[in-house]
C-alpha positions as semicolon CSV with decimal commas, in nm:
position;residue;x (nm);y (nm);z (nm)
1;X;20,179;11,552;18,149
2;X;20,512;11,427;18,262
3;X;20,685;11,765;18,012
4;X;20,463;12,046;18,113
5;X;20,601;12,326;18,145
6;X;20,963;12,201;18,029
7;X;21,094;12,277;17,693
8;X;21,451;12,204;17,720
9;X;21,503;11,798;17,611
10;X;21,743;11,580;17,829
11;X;22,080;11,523;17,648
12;X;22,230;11,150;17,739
13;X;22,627;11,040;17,662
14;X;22,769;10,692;17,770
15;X;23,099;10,665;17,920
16;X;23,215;10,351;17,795
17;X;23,236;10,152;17,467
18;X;23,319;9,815;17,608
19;X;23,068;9,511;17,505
20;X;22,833;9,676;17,803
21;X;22,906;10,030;17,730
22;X;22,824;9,947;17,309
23;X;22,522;9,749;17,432
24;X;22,376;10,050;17,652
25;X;22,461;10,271;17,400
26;X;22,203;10,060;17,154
27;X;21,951;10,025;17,353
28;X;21,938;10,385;17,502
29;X;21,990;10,546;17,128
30;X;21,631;10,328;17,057
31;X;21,477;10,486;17,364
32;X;21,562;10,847;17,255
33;X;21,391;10,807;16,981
34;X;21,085;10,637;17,094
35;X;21,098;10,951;17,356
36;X;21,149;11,235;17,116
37;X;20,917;11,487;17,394
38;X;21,188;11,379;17,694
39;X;21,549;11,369;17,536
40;X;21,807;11,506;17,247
41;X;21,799;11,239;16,977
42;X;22,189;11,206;16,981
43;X;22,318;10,975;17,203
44;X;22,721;11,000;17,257
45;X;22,939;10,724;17,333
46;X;23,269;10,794;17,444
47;X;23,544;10,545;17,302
48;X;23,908;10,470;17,479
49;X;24,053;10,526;17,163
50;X;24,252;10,237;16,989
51;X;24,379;10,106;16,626
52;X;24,195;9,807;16,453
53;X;24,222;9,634;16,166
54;X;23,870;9,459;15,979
55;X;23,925;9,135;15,920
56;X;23,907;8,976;15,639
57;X;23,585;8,772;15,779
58;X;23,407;9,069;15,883
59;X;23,047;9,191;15,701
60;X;23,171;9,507;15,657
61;X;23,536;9,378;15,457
62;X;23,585;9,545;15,156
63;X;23,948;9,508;14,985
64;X;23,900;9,813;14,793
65;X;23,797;10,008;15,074
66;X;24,004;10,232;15,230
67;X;23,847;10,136;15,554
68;X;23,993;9,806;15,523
69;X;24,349;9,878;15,433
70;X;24,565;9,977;15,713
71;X;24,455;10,014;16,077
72;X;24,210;10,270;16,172
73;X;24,073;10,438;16,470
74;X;23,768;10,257;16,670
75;X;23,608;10,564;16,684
76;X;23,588;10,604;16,316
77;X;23,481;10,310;16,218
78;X;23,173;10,302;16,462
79;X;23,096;10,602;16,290
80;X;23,139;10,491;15,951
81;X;22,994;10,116;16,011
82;X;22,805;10,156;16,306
83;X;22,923;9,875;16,432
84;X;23,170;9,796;16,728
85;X;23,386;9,567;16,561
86;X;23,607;9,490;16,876
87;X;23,380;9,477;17,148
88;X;23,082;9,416;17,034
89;X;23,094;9,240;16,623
90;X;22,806;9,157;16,463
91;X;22,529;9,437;16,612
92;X;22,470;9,734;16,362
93;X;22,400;10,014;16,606
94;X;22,139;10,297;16,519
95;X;22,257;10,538;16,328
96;X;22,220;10,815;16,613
97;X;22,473;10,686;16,825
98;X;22,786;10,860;16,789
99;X;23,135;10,762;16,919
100;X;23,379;11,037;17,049
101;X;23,762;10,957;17,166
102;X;23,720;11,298;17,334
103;X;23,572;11,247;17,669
104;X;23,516;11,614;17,742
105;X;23,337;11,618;17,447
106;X;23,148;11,357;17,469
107;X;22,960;11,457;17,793
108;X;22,946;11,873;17,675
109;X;22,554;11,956;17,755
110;X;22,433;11,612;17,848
111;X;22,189;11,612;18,143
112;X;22,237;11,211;18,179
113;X;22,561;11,027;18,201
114;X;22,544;10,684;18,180
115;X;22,862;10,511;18,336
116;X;22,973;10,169;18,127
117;X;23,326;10,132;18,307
118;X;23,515;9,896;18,476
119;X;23,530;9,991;18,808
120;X;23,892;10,025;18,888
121;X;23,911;10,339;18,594
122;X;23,611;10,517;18,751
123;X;23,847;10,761;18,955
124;X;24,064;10,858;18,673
125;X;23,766;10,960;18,453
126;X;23,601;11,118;18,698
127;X;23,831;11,354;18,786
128;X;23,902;11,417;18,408
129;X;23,514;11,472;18,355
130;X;23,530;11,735;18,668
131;X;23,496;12,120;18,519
132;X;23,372;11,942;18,201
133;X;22,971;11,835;18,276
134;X;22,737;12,053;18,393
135;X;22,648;12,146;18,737
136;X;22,335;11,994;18,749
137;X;22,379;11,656;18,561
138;X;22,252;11,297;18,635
139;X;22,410;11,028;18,633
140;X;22,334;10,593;18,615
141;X;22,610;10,390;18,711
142;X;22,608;10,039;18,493
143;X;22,938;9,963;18,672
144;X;22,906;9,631;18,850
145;X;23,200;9,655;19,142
146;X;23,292;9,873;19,499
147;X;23,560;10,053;19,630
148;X;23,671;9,892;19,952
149;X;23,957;9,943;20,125
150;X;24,049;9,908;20,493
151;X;23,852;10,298;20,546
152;X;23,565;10,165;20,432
153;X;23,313;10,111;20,190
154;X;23,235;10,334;19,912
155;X;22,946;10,253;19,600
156;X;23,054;10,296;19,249
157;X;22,737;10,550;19,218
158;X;22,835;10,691;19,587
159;X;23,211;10,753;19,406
160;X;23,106;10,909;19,131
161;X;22,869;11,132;19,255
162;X;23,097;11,242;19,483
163;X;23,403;11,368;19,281
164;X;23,147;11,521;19,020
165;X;22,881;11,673;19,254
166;X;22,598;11,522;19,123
167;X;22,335;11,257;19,208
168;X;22,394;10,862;19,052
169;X;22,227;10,627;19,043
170;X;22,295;10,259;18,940
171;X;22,159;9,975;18,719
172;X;22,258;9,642;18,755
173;X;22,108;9,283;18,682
174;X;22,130;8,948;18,483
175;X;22,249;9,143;18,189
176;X;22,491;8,901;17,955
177;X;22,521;9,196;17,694
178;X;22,543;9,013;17,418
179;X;22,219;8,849;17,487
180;X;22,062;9,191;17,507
181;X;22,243;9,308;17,202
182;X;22,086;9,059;17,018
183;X;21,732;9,169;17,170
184;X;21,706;8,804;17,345
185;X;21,468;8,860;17,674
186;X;21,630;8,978;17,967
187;X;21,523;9,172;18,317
188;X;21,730;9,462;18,485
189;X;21,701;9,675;18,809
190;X;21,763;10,043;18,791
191;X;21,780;10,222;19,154
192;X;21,693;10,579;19,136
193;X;21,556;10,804;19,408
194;X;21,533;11,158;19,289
195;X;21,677;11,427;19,493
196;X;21,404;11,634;19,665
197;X;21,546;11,922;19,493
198;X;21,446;11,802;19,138
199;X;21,053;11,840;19,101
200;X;20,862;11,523;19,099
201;X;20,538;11,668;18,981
202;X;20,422;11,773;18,603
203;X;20,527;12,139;18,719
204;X;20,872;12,229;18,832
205;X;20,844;12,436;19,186
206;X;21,167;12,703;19,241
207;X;21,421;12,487;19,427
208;X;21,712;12,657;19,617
209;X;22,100;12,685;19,405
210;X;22,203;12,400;19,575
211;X;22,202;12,201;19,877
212;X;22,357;11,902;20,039
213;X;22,177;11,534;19,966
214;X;22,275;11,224;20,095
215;X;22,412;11,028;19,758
216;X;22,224;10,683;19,942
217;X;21,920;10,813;20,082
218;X;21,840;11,147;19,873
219;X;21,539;11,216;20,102
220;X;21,742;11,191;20,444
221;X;21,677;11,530;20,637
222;X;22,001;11,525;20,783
223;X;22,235;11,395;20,506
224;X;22,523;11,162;20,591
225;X;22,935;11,161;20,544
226;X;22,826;10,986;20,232
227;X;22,699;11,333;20,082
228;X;22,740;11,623;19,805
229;X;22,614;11,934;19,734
230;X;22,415;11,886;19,438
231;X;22,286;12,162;19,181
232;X;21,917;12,102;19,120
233;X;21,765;12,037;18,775
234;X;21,639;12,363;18,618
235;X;21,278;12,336;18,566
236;X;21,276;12,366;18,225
237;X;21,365;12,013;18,155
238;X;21,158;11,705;18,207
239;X;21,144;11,624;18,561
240;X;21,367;11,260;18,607
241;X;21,116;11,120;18,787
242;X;21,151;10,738;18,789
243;X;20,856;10,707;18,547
244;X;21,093;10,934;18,296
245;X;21,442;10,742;18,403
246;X;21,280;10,373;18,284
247;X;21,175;10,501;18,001
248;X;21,524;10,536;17,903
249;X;21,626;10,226;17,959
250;X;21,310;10,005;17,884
251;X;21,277;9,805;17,620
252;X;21,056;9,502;17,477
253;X;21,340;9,284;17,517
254;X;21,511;9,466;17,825
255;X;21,253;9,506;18,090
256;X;21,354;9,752;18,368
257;X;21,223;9,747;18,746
258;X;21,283;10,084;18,929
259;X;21,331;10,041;19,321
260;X;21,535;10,309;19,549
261;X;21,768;10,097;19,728
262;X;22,120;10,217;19,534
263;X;22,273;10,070;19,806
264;X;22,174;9,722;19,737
265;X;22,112;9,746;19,366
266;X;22,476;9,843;19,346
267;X;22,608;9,568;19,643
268;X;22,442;9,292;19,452
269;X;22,607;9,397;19,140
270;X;22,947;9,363;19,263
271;X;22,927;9,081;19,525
272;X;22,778;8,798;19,291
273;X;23,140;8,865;19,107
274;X;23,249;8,684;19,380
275;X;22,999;8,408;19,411
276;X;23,039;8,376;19,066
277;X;23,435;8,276;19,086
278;X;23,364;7,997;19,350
279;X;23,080;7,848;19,090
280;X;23,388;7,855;18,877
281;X;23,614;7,686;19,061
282;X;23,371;7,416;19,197
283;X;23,213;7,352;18,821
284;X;23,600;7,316;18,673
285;X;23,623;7,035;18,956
286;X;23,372;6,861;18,748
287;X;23,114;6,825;19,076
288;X;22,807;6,990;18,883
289;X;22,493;7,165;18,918
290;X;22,450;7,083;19,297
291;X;22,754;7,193;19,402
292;X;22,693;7,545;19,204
293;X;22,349;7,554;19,363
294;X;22,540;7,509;19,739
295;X;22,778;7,792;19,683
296;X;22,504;8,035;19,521
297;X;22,281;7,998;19,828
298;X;22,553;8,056;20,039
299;X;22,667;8,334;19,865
300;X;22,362;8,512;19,863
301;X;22,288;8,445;20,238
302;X;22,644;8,663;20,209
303;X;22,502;8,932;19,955
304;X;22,201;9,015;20,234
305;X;22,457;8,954;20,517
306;X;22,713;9,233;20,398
307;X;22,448;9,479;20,254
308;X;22,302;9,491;20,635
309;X;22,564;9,520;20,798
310;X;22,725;9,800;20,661
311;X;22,439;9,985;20,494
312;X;22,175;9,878;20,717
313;X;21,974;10,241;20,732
314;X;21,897;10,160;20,341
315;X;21,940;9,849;20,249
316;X;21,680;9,639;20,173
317;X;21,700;9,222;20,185
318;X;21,394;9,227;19,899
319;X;21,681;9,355;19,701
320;X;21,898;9,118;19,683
321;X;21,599;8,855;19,706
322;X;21,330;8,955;19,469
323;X;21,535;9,177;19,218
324;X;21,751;9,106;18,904
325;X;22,018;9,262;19,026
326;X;22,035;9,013;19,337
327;X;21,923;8,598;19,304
328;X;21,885;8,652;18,919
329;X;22,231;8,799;18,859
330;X;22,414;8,523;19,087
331;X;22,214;8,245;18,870
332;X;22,338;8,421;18,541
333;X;22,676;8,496;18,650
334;X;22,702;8,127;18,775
335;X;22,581;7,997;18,491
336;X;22,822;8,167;18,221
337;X;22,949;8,497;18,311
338;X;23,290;8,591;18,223
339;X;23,418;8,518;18,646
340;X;23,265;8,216;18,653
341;X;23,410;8,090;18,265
342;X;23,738;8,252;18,377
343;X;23,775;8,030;18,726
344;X;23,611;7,738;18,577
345;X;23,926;7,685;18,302
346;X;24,143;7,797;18,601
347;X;24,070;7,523;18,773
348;X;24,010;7,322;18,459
349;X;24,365;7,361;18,350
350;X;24,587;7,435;18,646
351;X;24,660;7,828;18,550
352;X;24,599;8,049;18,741
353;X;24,259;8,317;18,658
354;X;24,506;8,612;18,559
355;X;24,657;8,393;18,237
356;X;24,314;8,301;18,165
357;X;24,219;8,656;18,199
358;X;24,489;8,783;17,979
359;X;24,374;8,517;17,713
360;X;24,013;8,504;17,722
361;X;23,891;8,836;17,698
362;X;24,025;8,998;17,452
363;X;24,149;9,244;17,649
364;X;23,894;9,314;17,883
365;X;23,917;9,300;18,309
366;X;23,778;9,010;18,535
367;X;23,620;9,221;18,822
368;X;23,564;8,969;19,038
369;X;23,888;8,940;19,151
370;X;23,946;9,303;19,260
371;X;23,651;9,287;19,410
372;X;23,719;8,953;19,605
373;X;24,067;9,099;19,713
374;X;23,917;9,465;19,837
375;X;23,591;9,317;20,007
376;X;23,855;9,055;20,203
377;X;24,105;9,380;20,335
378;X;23,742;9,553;20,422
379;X;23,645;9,209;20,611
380;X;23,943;9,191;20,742
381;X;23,976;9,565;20,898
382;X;23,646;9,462;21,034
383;X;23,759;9,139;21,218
384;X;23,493;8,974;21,069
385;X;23,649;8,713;20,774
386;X;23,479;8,433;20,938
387;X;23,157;8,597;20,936
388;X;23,190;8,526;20,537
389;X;23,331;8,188;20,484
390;X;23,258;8,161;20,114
391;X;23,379;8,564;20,023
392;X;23,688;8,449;20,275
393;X;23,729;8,126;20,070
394;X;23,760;8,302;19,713
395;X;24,012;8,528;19,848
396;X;24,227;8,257;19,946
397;X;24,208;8,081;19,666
398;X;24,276;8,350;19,451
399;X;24,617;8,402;19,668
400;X;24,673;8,033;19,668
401;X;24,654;7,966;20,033
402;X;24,366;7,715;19,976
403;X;24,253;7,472;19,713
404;X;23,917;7,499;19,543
405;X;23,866;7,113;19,646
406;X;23,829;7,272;19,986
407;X;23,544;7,468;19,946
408;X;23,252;7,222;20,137
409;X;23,508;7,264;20,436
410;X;23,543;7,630;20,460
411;X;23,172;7,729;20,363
412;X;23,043;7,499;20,636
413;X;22,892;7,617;20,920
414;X;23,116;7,586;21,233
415;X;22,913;7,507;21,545
């Protein structure tokens, strides 16, 4: 029933290749084909194009292969291997998953775009993908991070739907993507509220050319700063309902909640970045589990505290209490995330977290440390640091001002 009356199929690119990105990419190329009646059965990937080499250890090493002599383009060997062999080794990808260095390309005709970036290149590609999607896309943002700065506040879904038009919204939760590459067990929350404008029933009603929808609370009569004028989905396509958004994303081993709260499905994915450095520090200190417990409680007491505050017409504390993407996503990140493994050798080892960065990840960003450093010149513009000891604590850590070994002090409560 959920297709009546639609005979168009949804076409769905991911923009991103990263370990996250290549990971998505997997799991969403398995759901297109489980859902041939809802989407196109190609799913793009687009690739930041760079030169590797296969190593000599890899599966796929063949000396008299011309694959293996020379560099080559990423692209074309996750075409040719279907495998990622930088970001994500090991995980043969189905064979409908396409890479493209082209990022116009990569999005031409797709009705979903899944965004797999860090945060701090979401402007640049968004303004390369304007004049390049179409009018009435969708997007999910997978992007765990914010934009702060001293004017404000601004979600990585809110961003992007702003400089392309369209509605986002955002998935986040205790996703460790090479667990889920591997198909071990794991939970996620996707928030998606469908504009009014796109038909929730089995049969599309005429909706006007376009109108302007708040990006936080689609269903808002009178639609906020944080707005766009959005194109509505022509009824011959699948309505993306929430029923029809999970199914793109759920899988036996990747189990998907849907709520509405964008707001604090995206919040919670960038602030336990945060929490997650302070487990970091205090676990490289050698003081244990306990002390990670202390600083996780606090640090979600600072999740809910931020998230009503300064989205308190849609932001809901369940969010951030009941959902992966909130208590379960500060116990994963705390436990082994890249922040947390990052500031733990920090501390471990007297560097600081940028030469860990630059030798730990393989070339990939810590985001926790942006984040920490824009959420503190937000606080800050507010007059309200002390209002968030622990977020206040990271921040001057990161800057050097403090010492990790003062943590206790600064996250106690100060009658």
């Amino acid at each position: 029933m959920a297709t009546l009356g639609a005979h168009k199929k949804h076409k769905v690119s991911i923009v991103g290749s990263g370990n996250w990105g290549t990971t998505m990419s997997k799991l969403v190329a398995e759901n297109v084909k489980a859902n041939p009646n809802l989407f196109d059965q190609t799913v793009r990937m687009w690739v930041y194009e760079e030169d590797v080499t296969i190593s000599k250890d890899s599966r796929h090493y063949d000396e008299a292969s011309e694959l293996c002599k020379g560099t080559q383009k990423l692209s074309h060997v996750i075409n040719t291997v279907h495998e990622n062999i930088k970001y994500l080794p090991g995980v043969t990808l189905p064979s409908n998953v396409v890479a493209d260095p082209d990022l116009p390309s990569s999005v031409k005709d797709s009705t979903i775009l899944v965004f797999v970036l860090p945060h701090q290149f979401i402007p640049r590609v968004c303004d390369q993908l304007a004049g390049h999607i179409v009018p009435f896309a969708r997007g999910i943002c997978c992007t765990k991070g914010v934009d702060v700065s001293e004017k404000g506040i601004r979600l990585m879904s809110e961003a992007i739907g702003m400089r392309l038009n369209i509605y986002c919204g955002a998935l986040s939760g205790a996703n460790i993507a090479s667990e889920i590459a591997q198909e071990k067990y794991s939970e996620t929350t996707v928030a998606y509220d469908p504009p009014p404008m796109d038909s929730r029933s089995p049969t599309p009603k005429v909706s006007p050319s376009s109108s302007q929808v708040d990006l936080i609370s689609p269903s808002r009569v009178n639609p906020s700063v944080r707005s766009a004028r959005l194109q509505p989905l022509p009824s011959d396509y699948p309505p993306l309902s929430q029923e029809n958004v999970r199914k793109l994303f759920h899988r036996p081993y990747f189990h998907v909640r849907i709520v509405d709260d964008v707001a604090g499905v995206s919040l919670g994915g960038a602030l336990k970045n945060i929490i997650a450095l302070a487990a970091g520090f205090v676990d490289g200190l050698g003081w244990g589990d306990n002390a990670k417990a202390a600083v996780m409680r606090v640090g979600i007491l600072e999740m809910v505290r931020f998230g009503k505050a300064f989205f308190e017409d849609s932001v809901k504390t369940s969010t951030f209490t009941e959902e992966s993407c909130g208590v379960a996503d500060v116990i994963t990140s705390c436990m082994g995330g890249r922040n947390f493994r990052c500031a733990k050798k920090a501390t471990e080892t007297g560097k600081s977290i940028y030469e860990i960065e630059q030798t730990e990840l393989n070339g990939q960003k810590l985001q926790g440390t942006s984040t920490a450093y824009e959420v503190h010149t937000f606080l800050k513009s507010k007059g309200v640091e002390a209002d968030y000891p622990l977020f206040t604590a990271v921040y001057n850590i990161l800057e050097g001002n403090v010492k990790p070994e003062q943590i206790p002090e600064l996250i106690e409560p100060k009658d």
